[in-house]
PDB file of C-alpha atoms and ligand atoms in Angstrom:
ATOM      1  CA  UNK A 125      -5.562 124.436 -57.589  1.00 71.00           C
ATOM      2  CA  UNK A 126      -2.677 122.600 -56.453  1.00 80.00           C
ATOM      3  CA  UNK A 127      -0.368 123.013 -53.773  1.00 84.00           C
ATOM      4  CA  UNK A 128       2.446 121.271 -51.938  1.00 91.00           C
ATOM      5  CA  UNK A 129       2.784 120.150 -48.816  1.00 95.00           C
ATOM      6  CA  UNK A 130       5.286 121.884 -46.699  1.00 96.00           C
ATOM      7  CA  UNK A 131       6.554 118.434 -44.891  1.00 96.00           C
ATOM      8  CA  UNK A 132       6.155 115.952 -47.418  1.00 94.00           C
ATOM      9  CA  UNK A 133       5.884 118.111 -50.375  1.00 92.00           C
ATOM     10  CA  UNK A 134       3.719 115.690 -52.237  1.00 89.00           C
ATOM     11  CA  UNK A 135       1.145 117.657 -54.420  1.00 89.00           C
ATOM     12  CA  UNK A 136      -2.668 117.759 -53.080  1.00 82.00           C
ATOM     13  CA  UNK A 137      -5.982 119.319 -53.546  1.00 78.00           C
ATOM     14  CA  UNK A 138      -7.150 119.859 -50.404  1.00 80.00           C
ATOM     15  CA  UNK A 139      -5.388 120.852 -47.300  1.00 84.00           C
ATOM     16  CA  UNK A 140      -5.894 119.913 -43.535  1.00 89.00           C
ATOM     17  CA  UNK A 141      -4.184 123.119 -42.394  1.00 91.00           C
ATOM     18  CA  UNK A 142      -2.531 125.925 -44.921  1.00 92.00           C
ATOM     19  CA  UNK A 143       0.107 123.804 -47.015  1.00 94.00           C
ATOM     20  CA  UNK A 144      -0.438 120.934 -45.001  1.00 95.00           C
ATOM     21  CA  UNK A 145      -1.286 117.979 -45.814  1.00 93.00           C
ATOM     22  CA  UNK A 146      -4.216 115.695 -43.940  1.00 93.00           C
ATOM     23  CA  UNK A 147      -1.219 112.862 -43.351  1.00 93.00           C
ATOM     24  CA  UNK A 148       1.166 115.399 -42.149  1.00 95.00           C
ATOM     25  CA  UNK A 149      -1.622 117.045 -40.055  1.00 96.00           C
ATOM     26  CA  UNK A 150      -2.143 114.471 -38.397  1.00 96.00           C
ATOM     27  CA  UNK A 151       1.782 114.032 -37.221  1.00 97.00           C
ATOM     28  CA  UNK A 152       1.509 116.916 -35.358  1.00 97.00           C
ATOM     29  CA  UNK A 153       0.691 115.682 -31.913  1.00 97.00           C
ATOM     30  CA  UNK A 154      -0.981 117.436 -29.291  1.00 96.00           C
ATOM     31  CA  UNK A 155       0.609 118.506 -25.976  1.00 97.00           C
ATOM     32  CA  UNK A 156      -0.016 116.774 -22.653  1.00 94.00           C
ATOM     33  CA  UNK A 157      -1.902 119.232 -20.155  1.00 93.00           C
ATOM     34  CA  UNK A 158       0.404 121.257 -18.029  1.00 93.00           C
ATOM     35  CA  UNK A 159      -1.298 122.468 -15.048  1.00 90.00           C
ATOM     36  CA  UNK A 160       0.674 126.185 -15.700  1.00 93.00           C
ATOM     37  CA  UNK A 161       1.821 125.781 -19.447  1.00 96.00           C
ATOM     38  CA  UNK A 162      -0.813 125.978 -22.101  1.00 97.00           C
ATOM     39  CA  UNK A 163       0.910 124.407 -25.112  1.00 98.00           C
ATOM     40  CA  UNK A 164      -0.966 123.495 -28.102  1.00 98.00           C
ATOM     41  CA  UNK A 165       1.624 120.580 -29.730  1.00 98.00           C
ATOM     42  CA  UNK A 166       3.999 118.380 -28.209  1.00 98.00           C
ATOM     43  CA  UNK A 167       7.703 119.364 -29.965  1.00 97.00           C
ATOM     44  CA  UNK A 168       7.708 116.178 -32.402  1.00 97.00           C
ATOM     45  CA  UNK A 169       9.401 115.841 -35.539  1.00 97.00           C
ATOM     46  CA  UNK A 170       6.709 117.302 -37.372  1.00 98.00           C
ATOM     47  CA  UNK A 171       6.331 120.566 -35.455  1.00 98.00           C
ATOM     48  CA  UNK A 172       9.932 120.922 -35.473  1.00 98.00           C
ATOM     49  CA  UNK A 173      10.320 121.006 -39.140  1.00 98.00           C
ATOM     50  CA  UNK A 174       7.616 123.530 -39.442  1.00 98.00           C
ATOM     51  CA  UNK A 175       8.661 125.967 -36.245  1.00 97.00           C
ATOM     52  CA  UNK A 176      12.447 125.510 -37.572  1.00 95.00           C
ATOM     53  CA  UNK A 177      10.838 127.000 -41.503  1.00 96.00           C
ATOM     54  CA  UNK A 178       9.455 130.028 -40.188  1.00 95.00           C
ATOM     55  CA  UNK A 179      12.800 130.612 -37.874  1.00 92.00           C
ATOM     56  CA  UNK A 180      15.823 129.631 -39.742  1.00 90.00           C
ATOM     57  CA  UNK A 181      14.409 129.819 -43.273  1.00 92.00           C
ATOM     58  CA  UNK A 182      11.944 132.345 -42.982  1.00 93.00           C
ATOM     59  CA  UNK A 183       9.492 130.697 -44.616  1.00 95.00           C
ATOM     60  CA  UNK A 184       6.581 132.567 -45.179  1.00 95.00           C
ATOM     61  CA  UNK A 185       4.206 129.969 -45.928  1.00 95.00           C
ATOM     62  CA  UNK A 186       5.036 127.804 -42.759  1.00 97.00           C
ATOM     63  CA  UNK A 187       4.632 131.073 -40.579  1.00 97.00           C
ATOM     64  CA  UNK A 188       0.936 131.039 -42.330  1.00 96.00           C
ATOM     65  CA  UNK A 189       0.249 127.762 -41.218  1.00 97.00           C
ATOM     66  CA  UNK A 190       1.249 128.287 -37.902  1.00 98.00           C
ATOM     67  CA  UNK A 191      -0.407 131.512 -37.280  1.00 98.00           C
ATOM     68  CA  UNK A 192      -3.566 129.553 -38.258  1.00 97.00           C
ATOM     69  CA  UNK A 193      -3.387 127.096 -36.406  1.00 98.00           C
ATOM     70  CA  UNK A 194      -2.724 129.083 -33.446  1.00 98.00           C
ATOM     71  CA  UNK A 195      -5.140 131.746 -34.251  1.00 98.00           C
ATOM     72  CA  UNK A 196      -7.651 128.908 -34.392  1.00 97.00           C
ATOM     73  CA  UNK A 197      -7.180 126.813 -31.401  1.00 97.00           C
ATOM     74  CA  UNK A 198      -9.810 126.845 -28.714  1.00 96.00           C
ATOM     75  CA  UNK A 199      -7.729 126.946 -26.351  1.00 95.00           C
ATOM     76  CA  UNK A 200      -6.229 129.957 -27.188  1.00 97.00           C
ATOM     77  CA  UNK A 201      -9.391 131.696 -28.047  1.00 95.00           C
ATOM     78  CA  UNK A 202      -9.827 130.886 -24.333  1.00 94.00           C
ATOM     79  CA  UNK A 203      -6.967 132.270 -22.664  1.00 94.00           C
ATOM     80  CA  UNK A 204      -6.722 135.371 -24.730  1.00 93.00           C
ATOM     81  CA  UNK A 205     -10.718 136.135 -23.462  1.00 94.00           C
ATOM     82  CA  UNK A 206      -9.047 136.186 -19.995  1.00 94.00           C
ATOM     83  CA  UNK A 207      -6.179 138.231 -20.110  1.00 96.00           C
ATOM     84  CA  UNK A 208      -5.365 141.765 -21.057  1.00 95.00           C
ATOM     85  CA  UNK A 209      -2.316 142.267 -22.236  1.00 96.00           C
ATOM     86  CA  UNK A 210      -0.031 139.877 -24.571  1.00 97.00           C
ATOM     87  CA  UNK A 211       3.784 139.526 -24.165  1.00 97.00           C
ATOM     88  CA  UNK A 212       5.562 138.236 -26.385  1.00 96.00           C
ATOM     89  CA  UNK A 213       8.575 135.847 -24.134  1.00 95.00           C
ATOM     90  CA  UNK A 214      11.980 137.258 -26.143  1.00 92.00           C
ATOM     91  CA  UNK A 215      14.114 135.895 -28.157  1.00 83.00           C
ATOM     92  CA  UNK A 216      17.720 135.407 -27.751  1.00 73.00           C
ATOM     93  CA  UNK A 217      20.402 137.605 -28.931  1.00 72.00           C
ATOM     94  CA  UNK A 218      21.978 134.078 -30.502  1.00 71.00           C
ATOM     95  CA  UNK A 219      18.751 133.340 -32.154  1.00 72.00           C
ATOM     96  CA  UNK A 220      17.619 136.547 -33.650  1.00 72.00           C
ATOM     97  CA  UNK A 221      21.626 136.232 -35.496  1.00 74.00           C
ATOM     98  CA  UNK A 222      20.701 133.490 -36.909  1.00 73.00           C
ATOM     99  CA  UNK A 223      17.191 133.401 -37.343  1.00 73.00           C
ATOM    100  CA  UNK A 224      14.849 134.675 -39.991  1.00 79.00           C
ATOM    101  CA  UNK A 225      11.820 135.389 -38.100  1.00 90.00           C
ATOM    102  CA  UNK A 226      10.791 136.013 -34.427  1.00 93.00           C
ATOM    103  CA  UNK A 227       7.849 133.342 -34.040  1.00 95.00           C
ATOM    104  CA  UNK A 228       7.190 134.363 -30.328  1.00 96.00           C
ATOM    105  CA  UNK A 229       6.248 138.105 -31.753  1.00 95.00           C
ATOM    106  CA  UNK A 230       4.766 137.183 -35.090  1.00 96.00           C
ATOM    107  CA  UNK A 231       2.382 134.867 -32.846  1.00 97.00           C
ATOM    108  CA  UNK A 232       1.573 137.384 -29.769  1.00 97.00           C
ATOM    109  CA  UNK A 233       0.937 140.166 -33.005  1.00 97.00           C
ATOM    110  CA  UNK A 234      -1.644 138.348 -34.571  1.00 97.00           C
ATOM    111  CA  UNK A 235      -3.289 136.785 -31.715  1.00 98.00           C
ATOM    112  CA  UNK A 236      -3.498 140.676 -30.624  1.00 97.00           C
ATOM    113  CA  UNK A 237      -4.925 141.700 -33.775  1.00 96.00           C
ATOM    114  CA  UNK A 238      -7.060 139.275 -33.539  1.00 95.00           C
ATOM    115  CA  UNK A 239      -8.247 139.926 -29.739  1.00 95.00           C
ATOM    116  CA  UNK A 240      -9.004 142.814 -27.335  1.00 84.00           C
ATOM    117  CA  UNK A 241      -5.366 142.236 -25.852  1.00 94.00           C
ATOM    118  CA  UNK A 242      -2.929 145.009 -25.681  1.00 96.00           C
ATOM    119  CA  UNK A 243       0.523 143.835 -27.651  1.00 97.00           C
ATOM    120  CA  UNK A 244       3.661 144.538 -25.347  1.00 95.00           C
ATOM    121  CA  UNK A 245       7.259 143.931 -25.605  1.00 92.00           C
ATOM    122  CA  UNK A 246       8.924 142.176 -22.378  1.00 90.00           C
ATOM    123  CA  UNK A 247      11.425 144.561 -20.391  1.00 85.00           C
ATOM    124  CA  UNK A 248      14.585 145.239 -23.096  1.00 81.00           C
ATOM    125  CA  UNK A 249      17.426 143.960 -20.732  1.00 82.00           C
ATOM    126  CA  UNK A 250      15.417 140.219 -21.408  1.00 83.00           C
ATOM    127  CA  UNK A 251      16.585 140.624 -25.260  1.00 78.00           C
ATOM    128  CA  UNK A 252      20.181 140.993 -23.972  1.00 73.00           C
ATOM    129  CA  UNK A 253      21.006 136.962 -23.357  1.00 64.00           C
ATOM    130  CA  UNK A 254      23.498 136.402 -25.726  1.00 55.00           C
ATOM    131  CA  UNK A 255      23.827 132.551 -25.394  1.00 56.00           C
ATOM    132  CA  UNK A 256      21.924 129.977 -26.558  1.00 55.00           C
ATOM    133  CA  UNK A 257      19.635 128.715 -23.748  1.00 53.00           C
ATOM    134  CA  UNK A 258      20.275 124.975 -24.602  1.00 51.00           C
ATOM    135  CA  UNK A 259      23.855 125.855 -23.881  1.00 51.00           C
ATOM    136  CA  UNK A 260      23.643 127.183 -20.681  1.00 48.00           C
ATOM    137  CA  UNK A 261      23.253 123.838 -19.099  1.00 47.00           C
ATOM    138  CA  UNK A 262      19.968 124.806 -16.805  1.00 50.00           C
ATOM    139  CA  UNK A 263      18.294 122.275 -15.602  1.00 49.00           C
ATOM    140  CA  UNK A 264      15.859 123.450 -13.174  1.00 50.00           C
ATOM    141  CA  UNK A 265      12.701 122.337 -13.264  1.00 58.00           C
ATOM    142  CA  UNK A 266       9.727 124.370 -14.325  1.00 63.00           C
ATOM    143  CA  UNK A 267       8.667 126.865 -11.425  1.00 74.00           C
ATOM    144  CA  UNK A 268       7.341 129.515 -12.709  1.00 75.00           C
ATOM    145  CA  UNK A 269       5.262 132.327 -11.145  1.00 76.00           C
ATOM    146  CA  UNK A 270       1.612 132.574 -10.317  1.00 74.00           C
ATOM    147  CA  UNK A 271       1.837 135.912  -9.388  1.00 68.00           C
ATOM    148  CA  UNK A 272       4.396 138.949 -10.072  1.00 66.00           C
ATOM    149  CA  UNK A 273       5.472 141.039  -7.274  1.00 65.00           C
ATOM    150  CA  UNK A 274       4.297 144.265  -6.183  1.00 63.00           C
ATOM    151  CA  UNK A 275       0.644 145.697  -5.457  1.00 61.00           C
ATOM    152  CA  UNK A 276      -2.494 142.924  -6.185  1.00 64.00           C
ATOM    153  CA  UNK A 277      -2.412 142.523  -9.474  1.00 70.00           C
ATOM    154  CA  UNK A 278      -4.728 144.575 -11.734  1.00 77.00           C
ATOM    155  CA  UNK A 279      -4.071 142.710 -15.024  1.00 90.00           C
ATOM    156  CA  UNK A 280      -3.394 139.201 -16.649  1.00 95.00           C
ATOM    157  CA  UNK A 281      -0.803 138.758 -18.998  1.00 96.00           C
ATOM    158  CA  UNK A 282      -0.214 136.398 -21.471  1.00 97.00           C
ATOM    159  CA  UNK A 283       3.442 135.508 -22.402  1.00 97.00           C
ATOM    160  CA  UNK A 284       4.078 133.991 -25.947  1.00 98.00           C
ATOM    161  CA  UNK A 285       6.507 131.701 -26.785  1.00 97.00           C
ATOM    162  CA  UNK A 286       7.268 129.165 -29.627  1.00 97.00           C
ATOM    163  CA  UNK A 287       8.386 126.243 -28.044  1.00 96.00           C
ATOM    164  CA  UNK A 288       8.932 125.775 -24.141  1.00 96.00           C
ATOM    165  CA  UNK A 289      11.760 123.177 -23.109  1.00 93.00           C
ATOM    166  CA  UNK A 290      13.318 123.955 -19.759  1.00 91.00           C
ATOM    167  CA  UNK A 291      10.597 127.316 -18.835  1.00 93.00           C
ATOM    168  CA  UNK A 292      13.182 129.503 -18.144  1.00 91.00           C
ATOM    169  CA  UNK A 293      12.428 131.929 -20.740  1.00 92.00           C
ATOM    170  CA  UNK A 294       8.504 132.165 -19.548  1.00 94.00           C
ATOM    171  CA  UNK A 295       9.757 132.162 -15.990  1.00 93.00           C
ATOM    172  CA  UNK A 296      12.418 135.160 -16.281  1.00 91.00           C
ATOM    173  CA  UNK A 297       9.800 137.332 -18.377  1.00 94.00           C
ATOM    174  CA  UNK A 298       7.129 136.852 -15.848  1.00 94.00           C
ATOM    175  CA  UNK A 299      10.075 137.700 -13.388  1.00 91.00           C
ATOM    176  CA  UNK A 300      10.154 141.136 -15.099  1.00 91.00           C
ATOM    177  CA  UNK A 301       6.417 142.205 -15.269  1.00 90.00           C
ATOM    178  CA  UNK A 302       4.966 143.701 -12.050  1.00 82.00           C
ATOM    179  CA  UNK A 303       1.754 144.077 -10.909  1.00 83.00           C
ATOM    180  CA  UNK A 304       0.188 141.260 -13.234  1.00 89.00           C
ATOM    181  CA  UNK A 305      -1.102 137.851 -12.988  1.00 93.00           C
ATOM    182  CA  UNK A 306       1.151 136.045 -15.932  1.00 95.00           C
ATOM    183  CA  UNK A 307      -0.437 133.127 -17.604  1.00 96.00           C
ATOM    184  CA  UNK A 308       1.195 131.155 -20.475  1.00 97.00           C
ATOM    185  CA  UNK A 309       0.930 129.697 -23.712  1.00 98.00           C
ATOM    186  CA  UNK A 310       3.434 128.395 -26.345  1.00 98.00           C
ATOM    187  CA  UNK A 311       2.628 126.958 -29.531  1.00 98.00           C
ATOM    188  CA  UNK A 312       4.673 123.647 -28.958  1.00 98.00           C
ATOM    189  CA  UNK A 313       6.105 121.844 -25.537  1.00 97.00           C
ATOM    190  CA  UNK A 314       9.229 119.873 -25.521  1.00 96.00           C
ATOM    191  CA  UNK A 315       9.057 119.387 -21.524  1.00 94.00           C
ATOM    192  CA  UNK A 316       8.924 115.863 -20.289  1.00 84.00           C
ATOM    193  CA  UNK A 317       5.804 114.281 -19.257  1.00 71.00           C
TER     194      UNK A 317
HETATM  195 ZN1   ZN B 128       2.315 116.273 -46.283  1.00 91.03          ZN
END
């Protein structure tokens, strides 16, 4: 049976990924190691395309391809054995207007399907940022917490997010959970090296 590729859309018989191609596999690039951000891909062209299908075209079979690739990573298999409980990082307000799909959830969902991990939605008042985050002109770097405040910790949490680019969104959610140890993972990374 044939299919098309979902970047090239050239016609092929075997696929590298779901819809994918092997040549357009192979343009997605993997992240550089963060010592706090897990990130699978580095924000490229190619991952763009796909992450910008699922979210402004709600395209289902992108959001398949993504999910598999996610569900399938080692290194996510790896973090999700050591932590608990999944959070999704939210969304804006901005983006779920214009948006089709909420990646972030869609990928925290299946991974807890998939897992042991309990699937819980970040404090409400986080879903209330109205602007666009690119537009708020932040430019911190990328602190982020080891450790929320209150009692010792008795859980690790692992937020979900699609891409991270400044980690303000992965800070401020971690900001909002107490008594946990946050860890993090996005599916793509457009930080600097
Ligand atoms: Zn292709």
């Amino acid at each position: 049976m044939r299919f098309s590729c979902l970047l090239c859309q050239c016609e092929y018989f075997e696929e590298a990924a779901p819809f994918l191609c092997t040549s357009c596999f192979d343009r997605l690039e993997l992240a550089r190691p963060h010592s706090e951000i897990t990130s699978l891909f580095r924000y490229n062209e190619a991952s763009r395309k796909l992450i910008l299908l699922v979210k402004i075209e709600g395209n289902y079979r992108a959001l398949s391809c993504l999910c598999h690739l996610f569900l399938n990573s080692a290194q996510v298999g790896e973090l999700s054995q050591r932590n608990q409980v999944i959070v999704p990082a939210p969304s804006s307000l901005w983006s779920r207007m214009r948006g089709r799909f909420d990646l972030a959830w869609l990928l925290s969902a299946a991974l807890a399907r998939q897992t042991q991990c309990k699937l819980q939605r970040a404090p409400l008042h986080l879903y209330w940022q109205t602007k666009k985050r690119s537009k708020l002109g932040e430019r911190e770097g990328v602190e982020i917490p080891s450790r929320c405040e209150g009692k010792l910790p008795d859980t690790n949490t692992l937020i979900v997010d699609d891409v991270v680019s400044s980690g303000h969104t992965l800070r401020r959610t971690a900001l909002a959970l107490k008594n946990t140890r946050p860890n993090y993972l996005t599916l793509a990374s457009a930080l600097a090296d």
